[in-house]
C-alpha cells in the first residue's frame, strides 16, 4: 500500500510537470531519491502546488532549456526541489518579490504550514533552485 502512495505522488508530479512543459521546448525530468513515505493528502497537494508554481515560474521567467524536479526523503524530512538552467534571479526575491512574483510567498506559506521552509538559490545567468523542505510527522 505504501508503494502505491509513493507511485501515485510521483505520477501526479510527473503528470503536472508534463502538462506544464508539453507545449514548450523545455526538457523536464523527475528524480526520486530514497523511499517516499505515505503522507497526508494536504501535504501531498501542497507539494504538488509548490512543484507546479516553481515549474510555471521557470517557464515564465527563466527562459530555461531544462527543468529537473527532485523529490527526496531521508532524516525525517521530505524535500522537493525544482531546478532550472535559466537566466537566474536575485535570490533576495524570496523576501521581497518583484511585482508579479508573488508565487514565491505562496510556496513559502505552503511549506511553513507543515513546519517546513522554502529555500531559493540562484545567481544571474546560473539558473534557479527552489527547494521546499518539510519535516515528516511520525
Tab-separated table of N, CA, C and O in Angstrom:
chain	number	residue	atom	x	y	z
A	1	UNK	N	0.838	-1.204	0.000
A	1	UNK	CA	0.000	0.000	0.000
A	1	UNK	C	0.876	1.259	0.000
A	1	UNK	O	0.586	2.229	-0.681
A	2	UNK	N	1.986	1.199	0.769
A	2	UNK	CA	2.888	2.344	0.846
A	2	UNK	C	3.505	2.638	-0.519
A	2	UNK	O	3.667	3.778	-0.919
A	3	UNK	N	3.853	1.588	-1.238
A	3	UNK	CA	4.462	1.733	-2.562
A	3	UNK	C	3.496	2.449	-3.514
A	3	UNK	O	3.889	3.300	-4.299
A	4	UNK	N	2.236	2.106	-3.413
A	4	UNK	CA	1.218	2.724	-4.261
A	4	UNK	C	1.147	4.225	-3.997
A	4	UNK	O	1.079	5.030	-4.906
A	5	UNK	N	1.210	4.600	-2.700
A	5	UNK	CA	1.198	6.015	-2.314
A	5	UNK	C	2.315	6.780	-3.017
A	5	UNK	O	2.105	7.825	-3.598
A	6	UNK	N	3.548	6.223	-2.922
A	6	UNK	CA	4.680	6.965	-3.471
A	6	UNK	C	4.617	6.991	-4.989
A	6	UNK	O	5.012	7.958	-5.609
A	7	UNK	N	4.116	5.931	-5.584
A	7	UNK	CA	3.963	5.920	-7.036
A	7	UNK	C	2.944	6.958	-7.476
A	7	UNK	O	3.174	7.679	-8.428
A	8	UNK	N	1.838	7.042	-6.749
A	8	UNK	CA	0.818	7.998	-7.168
A	8	UNK	C	1.332	9.431	-6.988
A	8	UNK	O	1.027	10.300	-7.779
A	9	UNK	N	2.149	9.669	-5.945
A	9	UNK	CA	2.720	11.013	-5.774
A	9	UNK	C	3.673	11.314	-6.923
A	9	UNK	O	3.634	12.384	-7.504
A	10	UNK	N	4.540	10.359	-7.240
A	10	UNK	CA	5.477	10.549	-8.350
A	10	UNK	C	4.713	10.750	-9.658
A	10	UNK	O	5.054	11.622	-10.457
A	11	UNK	N	3.664	9.948	-9.844
A	11	UNK	CA	2.860	10.073	-11.065
A	11	UNK	C	2.212	11.451	-11.170
A	11	UNK	O	2.205	12.059	-12.236
A	12	UNK	N	1.653	11.926	-10.064
A	12	UNK	CA	0.968	13.216	-10.135
A	12	UNK	C	1.975	14.345	-10.363
A	12	UNK	O	1.695	15.296	-11.078
A	13	UNK	N	3.174	14.233	-9.771
A	13	UNK	CA	4.216	15.234	-10.039
A	13	UNK	C	4.619	15.188	-11.509
A	13	UNK	O	4.682	16.207	-12.187
A	14	UNK	N	4.876	13.968	-11.985
A	14	UNK	CA	5.300	13.783	-13.376
A	14	UNK	C	4.253	14.343	-14.341
A	14	UNK	O	4.565	15.036	-15.298
A	15	UNK	N	3.006	14.035	-14.032
A	15	UNK	CA	1.897	14.471	-14.884
A	15	UNK	C	1.799	16.001	-14.927
A	15	UNK	O	1.638	16.598	-15.991
A	16	UNK	N	1.926	16.629	-13.747
A	16	UNK	CA	1.779	18.083	-13.736
A	16	UNK	C	2.960	18.760	-14.427
A	16	UNK	O	2.793	19.764	-15.111
A	17	UNK	N	4.172	18.209	-14.272
A	17	UNK	CA	5.342	18.771	-14.961
A	17	UNK	C	5.135	18.642	-16.469
A	17	UNK	O	5.382	19.569	-17.230
A	18	UNK	N	4.658	17.463	-16.882
A	18	UNK	CA	4.455	17.220	-18.309
A	18	UNK	C	3.406	18.173	-18.875
A	18	UNK	O	3.584	18.731	-19.944
A	19	UNK	N	2.311	18.364	-18.139
A	19	UNK	CA	1.254	19.274	-18.618
A	19	UNK	C	1.796	20.678	-18.817
A	19	UNK	O	1.445	21.362	-19.771
A	20	UNK	N	2.676	21.114	-17.896
A	20	UNK	CA	3.215	22.475	-17.991
A	20	UNK	C	4.248	22.617	-19.106
A	20	UNK	O	4.359	23.666	-19.721
A	21	UNK	N	5.029	21.553	-19.363
A	21	UNK	CA	6.141	21.686	-20.320
A	21	UNK	C	5.853	21.119	-21.706
A	21	UNK	O	6.613	21.360	-22.628
A	22	UNK	N	4.752	20.385	-21.846
A	22	UNK	CA	4.457	19.721	-23.118
A	22	UNK	C	4.450	20.636	-24.337
A	22	UNK	O	4.946	20.282	-25.383
A	23	UNK	N	3.861	21.807	-24.181
A	23	UNK	CA	3.734	22.695	-25.342
A	23	UNK	C	4.956	23.606	-25.482
A	23	UNK	O	4.924	24.592	-26.201
A	24	UNK	N	6.038	23.290	-24.742
A	24	UNK	CA	7.252	24.107	-24.805
A	24	UNK	C	8.413	23.255	-25.329
A	24	UNK	O	8.270	22.053	-25.521
A	25	UNK	N	9.564	23.885	-25.480
A	25	UNK	CA	10.755	23.142	-25.914
A	25	UNK	C	11.604	22.724	-24.703
A	25	UNK	O	12.692	22.196	-24.855
A	26	UNK	N	11.096	23.003	-23.506
A	26	UNK	CA	11.852	22.720	-22.287
A	26	UNK	C	11.830	21.230	-21.959
A	26	UNK	O	10.774	20.601	-21.962
A	27	UNK	N	13.010	20.677	-21.697
A	27	UNK	CA	13.101	19.284	-21.246
A	27	UNK	C	12.816	19.251	-19.744
A	27	UNK	O	13.221	20.155	-19.018
A	28	UNK	N	12.149	18.209	-19.290
A	28	UNK	CA	11.904	18.102	-17.851
A	28	UNK	C	12.096	16.659	-17.421
A	28	UNK	O	11.890	15.733	-18.199
A	29	UNK	N	12.519	16.496	-16.172
A	29	UNK	CA	12.588	15.137	-15.639
A	29	UNK	C	12.341	15.152	-14.141
A	29	UNK	O	12.560	16.162	-13.463
A	30	UNK	N	11.885	14.021	-13.651
A	30	UNK	CA	11.587	13.857	-12.234
A	30	UNK	C	12.546	12.817	-11.669
A	30	UNK	O	12.715	11.747	-12.251
A	31	UNK	N	13.180	13.144	-10.564
A	31	UNK	CA	14.059	12.193	-9.889
A	31	UNK	C	13.520	11.947	-8.487
A	31	UNK	O	13.122	12.887	-7.803
A	32	UNK	N	13.506	10.687	-8.089
A	32	UNK	CA	13.061	10.341	-6.734
A	32	UNK	C	14.248	9.752	-5.992
A	32	UNK	O	14.894	8.834	-6.500
A	33	UNK	N	14.540	10.283	-4.819
A	33	UNK	CA	15.643	9.769	-4.012
A	33	UNK	C	15.095	9.270	-2.688
A	33	UNK	O	14.354	9.973	-2.015
A	34	UNK	N	15.495	8.047	-2.320
A	34	UNK	CA	15.039	7.489	-1.051
A	34	UNK	C	13.644	6.923	-1.191
A	34	UNK	O	13.013	6.998	-2.244
A	35	UNK	N	13.161	6.345	-0.106
A	35	UNK	CA	11.837	5.730	-0.099
A	35	UNK	C	10.833	6.798	0.301
A	35	UNK	O	10.924	7.373	1.381
A	36	UNK	N	9.913	7.082	-0.577
A	36	UNK	CA	8.931	8.136	-0.304
A	36	UNK	C	7.834	7.568	0.588
A	36	UNK	O	7.106	6.665	0.176
A	37	UNK	N	7.726	8.070	1.821
A	37	UNK	CA	6.706	7.537	2.722
A	37	UNK	C	5.333	8.117	2.395
A	37	UNK	O	5.234	9.149	1.728
A	38	UNK	N	4.323	7.450	2.886
A	38	UNK	CA	2.974	7.995	2.736
A	38	UNK	C	2.881	9.241	3.603
A	38	UNK	O	3.421	9.290	4.694
A	39	UNK	N	2.224	10.272	3.107
A	39	UNK	CA	1.951	11.422	3.963
A	39	UNK	C	0.575	11.948	3.610
A	39	UNK	O	-0.011	11.549	2.612
A	40	UNK	N	0.060	12.808	4.453
A	40	UNK	CA	-1.313	13.264	4.317
A	40	UNK	C	-1.615	13.904	2.976
A	40	UNK	O	-0.729	14.438	2.313
A	41	UNK	N	-2.871	13.860	2.601
A	41	UNK	CA	-3.248	14.378	1.291
A	41	UNK	C	-3.055	15.892	1.205
A	41	UNK	O	-2.800	16.430	0.141
A	42	UNK	N	-3.158	16.591	2.348
A	42	UNK	CA	-2.950	18.047	2.316
A	42	UNK	C	-1.504	18.371	1.972
A	42	UNK	O	-1.232	19.253	1.170
A	43	UNK	N	-0.573	17.641	2.604
A	43	UNK	CA	0.843	17.857	2.304
A	43	UNK	C	1.116	17.475	0.852
A	43	UNK	O	1.815	18.184	0.137
A	44	UNK	N	0.541	16.349	0.426
A	44	UNK	CA	0.694	15.939	-0.970
A	44	UNK	C	0.267	17.041	-1.916
A	44	UNK	O	0.963	17.361	-2.872
A	45	UNK	N	-0.903	17.605	-1.659
A	45	UNK	CA	-1.412	18.597	-2.601
A	45	UNK	C	-0.589	19.883	-2.514
A	45	UNK	O	-0.375	20.556	-3.519
A	46	UNK	N	-0.076	20.236	-1.337
A	46	UNK	CA	0.769	21.426	-1.232
A	46	UNK	C	2.099	21.220	-1.941
A	46	UNK	O	2.606	22.127	-2.595
A	47	UNK	N	2.684	20.022	-1.825
A	47	UNK	CA	3.931	19.738	-2.541
A	47	UNK	C	3.695	19.822	-4.055
A	47	UNK	O	4.515	20.358	-4.791
A	48	UNK	N	2.559	19.312	-4.485
A	48	UNK	CA	2.214	19.369	-5.907
A	48	UNK	C	2.067	20.827	-6.366
A	48	UNK	O	2.576	21.208	-7.416
A	49	UNK	N	1.396	21.644	-5.543
A	49	UNK	CA	1.210	23.064	-5.889
A	49	UNK	C	2.554	23.797	-5.950
A	49	UNK	O	2.773	24.636	-6.817
A	50	UNK	N	3.437	23.483	-4.989
A	50	UNK	CA	4.770	24.114	-4.991
A	50	UNK	C	5.504	23.730	-6.279
A	50	UNK	O	6.113	24.570	-6.944
A	51	UNK	N	5.418	22.453	-6.633
A	51	UNK	CA	6.059	21.971	-7.856
A	51	UNK	C	5.504	22.708	-9.079
A	51	UNK	O	6.258	23.180	-9.932
A	52	UNK	N	4.197	22.830	-9.149
A	52	UNK	CA	3.564	23.489	-10.297
A	52	UNK	C	3.954	24.965	-10.371
A	52	UNK	O	4.272	25.480	-11.438
A	53	UNK	N	3.930	25.632	-9.225
A	53	UNK	CA	4.243	27.062	-9.190
A	53	UNK	C	5.702	27.308	-9.581
A	53	UNK	O	6.002	28.193	-10.384
A	54	UNK	N	6.620	26.497	-9.015
A	54	UNK	CA	8.046	26.676	-9.313
A	54	UNK	C	8.335	26.364	-10.780
A	54	UNK	O	9.125	27.050	-11.434
A	55	UNK	N	7.669	25.329	-11.307
A	55	UNK	CA	7.857	24.970	-12.715
A	55	UNK	C	7.297	26.064	-13.616
A	55	UNK	O	7.939	26.477	-14.588
A	56	UNK	N	6.111	26.569	-13.269
A	56	UNK	CA	5.499	27.650	-14.061
A	56	UNK	C	6.380	28.894	-14.041
A	56	UNK	O	6.563	29.556	-15.069
A	57	UNK	N	6.950	29.220	-12.866
A	57	UNK	CA	7.863	30.368	-12.766
A	57	UNK	C	9.059	30.186	-13.688
A	57	UNK	O	9.482	31.117	-14.363
A	58	UNK	N	9.629	28.971	-13.678
A	58	UNK	CA	10.802	28.690	-14.509
A	58	UNK	C	10.452	28.867	-15.985
A	58	UNK	O	11.230	29.431	-16.753
A	59	UNK	N	9.267	28.416	-16.365
A	59	UNK	CA	8.846	28.543	-17.758
A	59	UNK	C	8.575	30.008	-18.121
A	59	UNK	O	8.913	30.466	-19.202
A	60	UNK	N	7.965	30.731	-17.185
A	60	UNK	CA	7.536	32.100	-17.447
A	60	UNK	C	8.707	33.089	-17.451
A	60	UNK	O	8.755	34.002	-18.252
A	61	UNK	N	9.636	32.897	-16.506
A	61	UNK	CA	10.649	33.931	-16.280
A	61	UNK	C	12.079	33.515	-16.598
A	61	UNK	O	12.925	34.358	-16.832
A	62	UNK	N	12.377	32.204	-16.544
A	62	UNK	CA	13.787	31.800	-16.553
A	62	UNK	C	14.365	31.567	-17.946
A	62	UNK	O	15.574	31.500	-18.100
A	63	UNK	N	13.491	31.372	-18.947
A	63	UNK	CA	13.970	31.010	-20.289
A	63	UNK	C	14.877	29.784	-20.214
A	63	UNK	O	15.946	29.740	-20.810
A	64	UNK	N	14.432	28.803	-19.425
A	64	UNK	CA	15.240	27.603	-19.194
A	64	UNK	C	15.126	26.636	-20.364
A	64	UNK	O	14.150	26.651	-21.103
A	65	UNK	N	16.131	25.771	-20.518
A	65	UNK	CA	16.024	24.696	-21.505
A	65	UNK	C	15.776	23.361	-20.807
A	65	UNK	O	15.344	22.402	-21.427
A	66	UNK	N	16.044	23.310	-19.494
A	66	UNK	CA	15.781	22.068	-18.753
A	66	UNK	C	15.324	22.389	-17.336
A	66	UNK	O	15.832	23.301	-16.691
A	67	UNK	N	14.342	21.605	-16.874
A	67	UNK	CA	13.852	21.707	-15.504
A	67	UNK	C	13.938	20.316	-14.887
A	67	UNK	O	13.455	19.340	-15.479
A	68	UNK	N	14.566	20.238	-13.717
A	68	UNK	CA	14.670	18.956	-13.015
A	68	UNK	C	13.923	19.088	-11.696
A	68	UNK	O	14.178	20.009	-10.909
A	69	UNK	N	12.983	18.175	-11.460
A	69	UNK	CA	12.248	18.141	-10.203
A	69	UNK	C	12.749	16.932	-9.421
A	69	UNK	O	12.828	15.831	-9.960
A	70	UNK	N	13.129	17.166	-8.170
A	70	UNK	CA	13.679	16.085	-7.350
A	70	UNK	C	12.882	15.973	-6.061
A	70	UNK	O	12.701	16.961	-5.348
A	71	UNK	N	12.401	14.778	-5.780
A	71	UNK	CA	11.699	14.501	-4.529
A	71	UNK	C	12.610	13.590	-3.728
A	71	UNK	O	12.988	12.509	-4.200
A	72	UNK	N	13.031	14.038	-2.551
A	72	UNK	CA	13.972	13.252	-1.763
A	72	UNK	C	13.454	13.079	-0.346
A	72	UNK	O	12.863	13.998	0.226
A	73	UNK	N	13.674	11.894	0.201
A	73	UNK	CA	13.246	11.616	1.562
A	73	UNK	C	14.413	11.062	2.353
A	73	UNK	O	15.186	10.263	1.834
A	74	UNK	N	14.508	11.468	3.595
A	74	UNK	CA	15.551	10.959	4.471
A	74	UNK	C	15.659	11.847	5.687
A	74	UNK	O	15.244	13.000	5.666
A	75	UNK	N	16.215	11.292	6.763
A	75	UNK	CA	16.396	12.038	8.023
A	75	UNK	C	15.107	12.696	8.509
A	75	UNK	O	15.139	13.817	9.015
A	76	UNK	N	13.986	12.005	8.324
A	76	UNK	CA	12.717	12.535	8.834
A	76	UNK	C	12.185	13.738	8.088
A	76	UNK	O	11.328	14.457	8.580
A	77	UNK	N	12.710	13.971	6.885
A	77	UNK	CA	12.261	15.127	6.101
A	77	UNK	C	11.937	14.693	4.678
A	77	UNK	O	12.474	13.718	4.183
A	78	UNK	N	11.082	15.465	4.053
A	78	UNK	CA	10.832	15.276	2.629
A	78	UNK	C	11.195	16.602	1.956
A	78	UNK	O	10.870	17.666	2.478
A	79	UNK	N	11.927	16.534	0.863
A	79	UNK	CA	12.262	17.782	0.183
A	79	UNK	C	11.891	17.685	-1.287
A	79	UNK	O	12.021	16.630	-1.906
A	80	UNK	N	11.407	18.781	-1.786
A	80	UNK	CA	11.027	18.891	-3.185
A	80	UNK	C	11.847	20.033	-3.776
A	80	UNK	O	11.800	21.154	-3.284
A	81	UNK	N	12.636	19.714	-4.792
A	81	UNK	CA	13.491	20.715	-5.422
A	81	UNK	C	13.100	20.875	-6.881
A	81	UNK	O	12.903	19.874	-7.573
A	82	UNK	N	12.959	22.098	-7.324
A	82	UNK	CA	12.718	22.388	-8.731
A	82	UNK	C	13.887	23.253	-9.194
A	82	UNK	O	14.086	24.358	-8.688
A	83	UNK	N	14.658	22.713	-10.124
A	83	UNK	CA	15.892	23.369	-10.554
A	83	UNK	C	15.813	23.636	-12.057
A	83	UNK	O	15.416	22.761	-12.820
A	84	UNK	N	16.190	24.842	-12.450
A	84	UNK	CA	16.216	25.144	-13.883
A	84	UNK	C	17.585	25.683	-14.268
A	84	UNK	O	18.379	26.072	-13.414
A	85	UNK	N	17.854	25.661	-15.568
A	85	UNK	CA	19.143	26.150	-16.064
A	85	UNK	C	18.965	27.486	-16.787
A	85	UNK	O	19.662	27.789	-17.732
A	86	UNK	N	18.023	28.267	-16.292
A	86	UNK	CA	17.670	29.520	-16.970
A	86	UNK	C	18.538	30.707	-16.583
A	86	UNK	O	19.666	30.557	-16.123
A	87	UNK	N	17.955	31.902	-16.731
A	87	UNK	CA	18.714	33.141	-16.585
A	87	UNK	C	19.030	33.492	-15.132
A	87	UNK	O	19.834	34.369	-14.862
A	88	UNK	N	18.384	32.797	-14.189
A	88	UNK	CA	18.640	33.093	-12.784
A	88	UNK	C	17.927	34.357	-12.338
A	88	UNK	O	17.269	35.032	-13.116
A	89	UNK	N	18.054	34.636	-11.048
A	89	UNK	CA	17.403	35.818	-10.482
A	89	UNK	C	18.107	36.186	-9.194
A	89	UNK	O	18.975	35.456	-8.718
A	90	UNK	N	17.705	37.284	-8.626
A	90	UNK	CA	18.251	37.710	-7.345
A	90	UNK	C	17.573	36.884	-6.254
A	90	UNK	O	16.357	36.945	-6.093
A	91	UNK	N	18.347	36.120	-5.496
A	91	UNK	CA	17.772	35.216	-4.502
A	91	UNK	C	17.054	35.958	-3.376
A	91	UNK	O	16.233	35.378	-2.669
A	92	UNK	N	17.323	37.260	-3.206
A	92	UNK	CA	16.618	38.007	-2.161
A	92	UNK	C	15.147	38.206	-2.532
A	92	UNK	O	14.345	38.673	-1.724
A	93	UNK	N	14.784	37.823	-3.763
A	93	UNK	CA	13.391	37.968	-4.210
A	93	UNK	C	12.437	37.157	-3.350
A	93	UNK	O	11.241	37.423	-3.319
A	94	UNK	N	12.965	36.156	-2.627
A	94	UNK	CA	12.077	35.350	-1.790
A	94	UNK	C	11.516	36.199	-0.651
A	94	UNK	O	10.412	35.961	-0.176
A	95	UNK	N	12.265	37.199	-0.212
A	95	UNK	CA	11.773	38.078	0.854
A	95	UNK	C	11.097	39.326	0.321
A	95	UNK	O	10.217	39.884	0.948
A	96	UNK	N	11.542	39.778	-0.846
A	96	UNK	CA	10.977	40.992	-1.449
A	96	UNK	C	10.702	40.714	-2.917
A	96	UNK	O	11.465	41.122	-3.787
A	97	UNK	N	9.598	39.970	-3.189
A	97	UNK	CA	9.358	39.593	-4.581
A	97	UNK	C	9.083	40.795	-5.469
A	97	UNK	O	8.372	41.705	-5.052
A	98	UNK	N	9.684	40.786	-6.663
A	98	UNK	CA	9.361	41.854	-7.613
A	98	UNK	C	7.898	41.732	-8.044
A	98	UNK	O	7.286	40.685	-7.865
A	99	UNK	N	7.370	42.799	-8.582
A	99	UNK	CA	5.965	42.818	-8.997
A	99	UNK	C	5.648	41.607	-9.882
A	99	UNK	O	6.368	41.317	-10.823
A	100	UNK	N	4.569	40.883	-9.529
A	100	UNK	CA	4.156	39.746	-10.345
A	100	UNK	C	4.798	38.436	-9.941
A	100	UNK	O	4.511	37.392	-10.509
A	101	UNK	N	5.660	38.445	-8.921
A	101	UNK	CA	6.338	37.215	-8.498
A	101	UNK	C	5.853	36.738	-7.128
A	101	UNK	O	6.631	36.230	-6.335
A	102	UNK	N	4.579	36.924	-6.842
A	102	UNK	CA	4.097	36.597	-5.500
A	102	UNK	C	3.995	35.100	-5.260
A	102	UNK	O	3.772	34.662	-4.152
A	103	UNK	N	4.189	34.307	-6.306
A	103	UNK	CA	4.150	32.852	-6.170
A	103	UNK	C	5.159	32.351	-5.155
A	103	UNK	O	4.926	31.355	-4.475
A	104	UNK	N	6.292	33.043	-5.030
A	104	UNK	CA	7.314	32.634	-4.060
A	104	UNK	C	6.763	32.682	-2.643
A	104	UNK	O	7.004	31.784	-1.839
A	105	UNK	N	6.018	33.737	-2.335
A	105	UNK	CA	5.437	33.858	-0.993
A	105	UNK	C	4.418	32.753	-0.754
A	105	UNK	O	4.364	32.174	0.328
A	106	UNK	N	3.621	32.442	-1.772
A	106	UNK	CA	2.630	31.380	-1.649
A	106	UNK	C	3.288	30.030	-1.401
A	106	UNK	O	2.826	29.244	-0.569
A	107	UNK	N	4.388	29.767	-2.123
A	107	UNK	CA	5.104	28.497	-1.939
A	107	UNK	C	5.685	28.418	-0.535
A	107	UNK	O	5.630	27.382	0.116
A	108	UNK	N	6.226	29.537	-0.055
A	108	UNK	CA	6.800	29.551	1.288
A	108	UNK	C	5.712	29.280	2.332
A	108	UNK	O	5.920	28.522	3.269
A	109	UNK	N	4.549	29.913	2.155
A	109	UNK	CA	3.437	29.697	3.084
A	109	UNK	C	3.030	28.225	3.127
A	109	UNK	O	2.755	27.672	4.179
A	110	UNK	N	2.969	27.599	1.951
A	110	UNK	CA	2.582	26.188	1.887
A	110	UNK	C	3.564	25.318	2.665
A	110	UNK	O	3.169	24.419	3.394
A	111	UNK	N	4.857	25.586	2.498
A	111	UNK	CA	5.866	24.801	3.214
A	111	UNK	C	5.764	25.045	4.720
A	111	UNK	O	5.854	24.111	5.528
A	112	UNK	N	5.549	26.287	5.112
A	112	UNK	CA	5.506	26.634	6.541
A	112	UNK	C	4.291	26.051	7.245
A	112	UNK	O	4.339	25.809	8.448
A	113	UNK	N	3.210	25.849	6.504
A	113	UNK	CA	2.011	25.233	7.097
A	113	UNK	C	2.326	23.885	7.726
A	113	UNK	O	1.644	23.439	8.636
A	114	UNK	N	3.352	23.233	7.202
A	114	UNK	CA	3.714	21.899	7.686
A	114	UNK	C	5.016	21.924	8.479
A	114	UNK	O	5.686	20.917	8.623
A	115	UNK	N	5.384	23.109	8.975
A	115	UNK	CA	6.587	23.230	9.789
A	115	UNK	C	7.863	23.226	8.978
A	115	UNK	O	8.955	23.037	9.515
A	116	UNK	N	7.743	23.432	7.672
A	116	UNK	CA	8.919	23.416	6.810
A	116	UNK	C	9.322	24.809	6.380
A	116	UNK	O	8.894	25.806	6.966
A	117	UNK	N	10.142	24.870	5.357
A	117	UNK	CA	10.546	26.171	4.836
A	117	UNK	C	10.849	26.058	3.354
A	117	UNK	O	10.967	24.957	2.818
A	118	UNK	N	10.974	27.200	2.730
A	118	UNK	CA	11.277	27.274	1.304
A	118	UNK	C	12.607	27.985	1.142
A	118	UNK	O	12.854	28.999	1.788
A	119	UNK	N	13.468	27.417	0.300
A	119	UNK	CA	14.782	27.999	0.069
A	119	UNK	C	14.924	28.315	-1.412
A	119	UNK	O	14.480	27.549	-2.254
A	120	UNK	N	15.556	29.422	-1.683
A	120	UNK	CA	15.765	29.834	-3.062
A	120	UNK	C	17.250	30.083	-3.250
A	120	UNK	O	17.847	30.836	-2.489
A	121	UNK	N	17.845	29.389	-4.204
A	121	UNK	CA	19.235	29.723	-4.520
A	121	UNK	C	19.329	29.987	-6.010
A	121	UNK	O	18.800	29.236	-6.818
A	122	UNK	N	19.956	31.091	-6.332
A	122	UNK	CA	20.029	31.499	-7.723
A	122	UNK	C	21.113	32.543	-7.892
A	122	UNK	O	21.437	33.265	-6.957
A	123	UNK	N	21.650	32.570	-9.084
A	123	UNK	CA	22.565	33.641	-9.461
A	123	UNK	C	22.220	34.016	-10.890
A	123	UNK	O	21.926	33.142	-11.698
A	124	UNK	N	22.278	35.292	-11.197
A	124	UNK	CA	22.009	35.684	-12.578
A	124	UNK	C	22.882	34.882	-13.551
A	124	UNK	O	24.081	34.748	-13.348
A	125	UNK	N	22.242	34.299	-14.551
A	125	UNK	CA	22.956	33.520	-15.560
A	125	UNK	C	23.247	32.084	-15.173
A	125	UNK	O	23.775	31.311	-15.969
A	126	UNK	N	22.914	31.689	-13.937
A	126	UNK	CA	23.279	30.341	-13.466
A	126	UNK	C	22.077	29.467	-13.117
A	126	UNK	O	22.221	28.437	-12.491
A	127	UNK	N	20.870	29.903	-13.465
A	127	UNK	CA	19.704	29.091	-13.142
A	127	UNK	C	19.214	29.346	-11.722
A	127	UNK	O	19.801	30.111	-10.964
A	128	UNK	N	18.126	28.682	-11.386
A	128	UNK	CA	17.467	28.882	-10.093
A	128	UNK	C	17.079	27.535	-9.513
A	128	UNK	O	16.672	26.632	-10.238
A	129	UNK	N	17.183	27.443	-8.189
A	129	UNK	CA	16.726	26.241	-7.497
A	129	UNK	C	15.772	26.670	-6.386
A	129	UNK	O	16.107	27.512	-5.565
A	130	UNK	N	14.564	26.115	-6.431
A	130	UNK	CA	13.578	26.345	-5.384
A	130	UNK	C	13.444	25.028	-4.639
A	130	UNK	O	13.215	23.982	-5.253
A	131	UNK	N	13.598	25.076	-3.312
A	131	UNK	CA	13.574	23.837	-2.543
A	131	UNK	C	12.668	23.992	-1.331
A	131	UNK	O	12.856	24.906	-0.526
A	132	UNK	N	11.677	23.116	-1.225
A	132	UNK	CA	10.803	23.081	-0.056
A	132	UNK	C	11.236	21.881	0.782
A	132	UNK	O	11.359	20.775	0.262
A	133	UNK	N	11.470	22.120	2.071
A	133	UNK	CA	11.854	21.037	2.977
A	133	UNK	C	10.840	21.007	4.111
A	133	UNK	O	10.602	22.014	4.771
A	134	UNK	N	10.227	19.842	4.301
A	134	UNK	CA	9.158	19.709	5.283
A	134	UNK	C	9.445	18.498	6.168
A	134	UNK	O	9.760	17.417	5.649
A	135	UNK	N	9.351	18.663	7.502
A	135	UNK	CA	9.554	17.511	8.374
A	135	UNK	C	8.388	16.522	8.225
A	135	UNK	O	7.251	16.942	8.046
A	136	UNK	N	8.704	15.231	8.293
A	136	UNK	CA	7.647	14.225	8.233
A	136	UNK	C	7.163	13.931	9.630
A	136	UNK	O	7.966	13.663	10.527
A	137	UNK	N	5.894	13.988	9.814
A	137	UNK	CA	5.311	13.677	11.125
A	137	UNK	C	5.325	12.168	11.303
A	137	UNK	O	4.884	11.447	10.411
A	138	UNK	N	5.792	11.698	12.490
A	138	UNK	CA	5.795	10.235	12.701
A	138	UNK	C	4.378	9.699	12.783
A	138	UNK	O	3.450	10.398	13.094
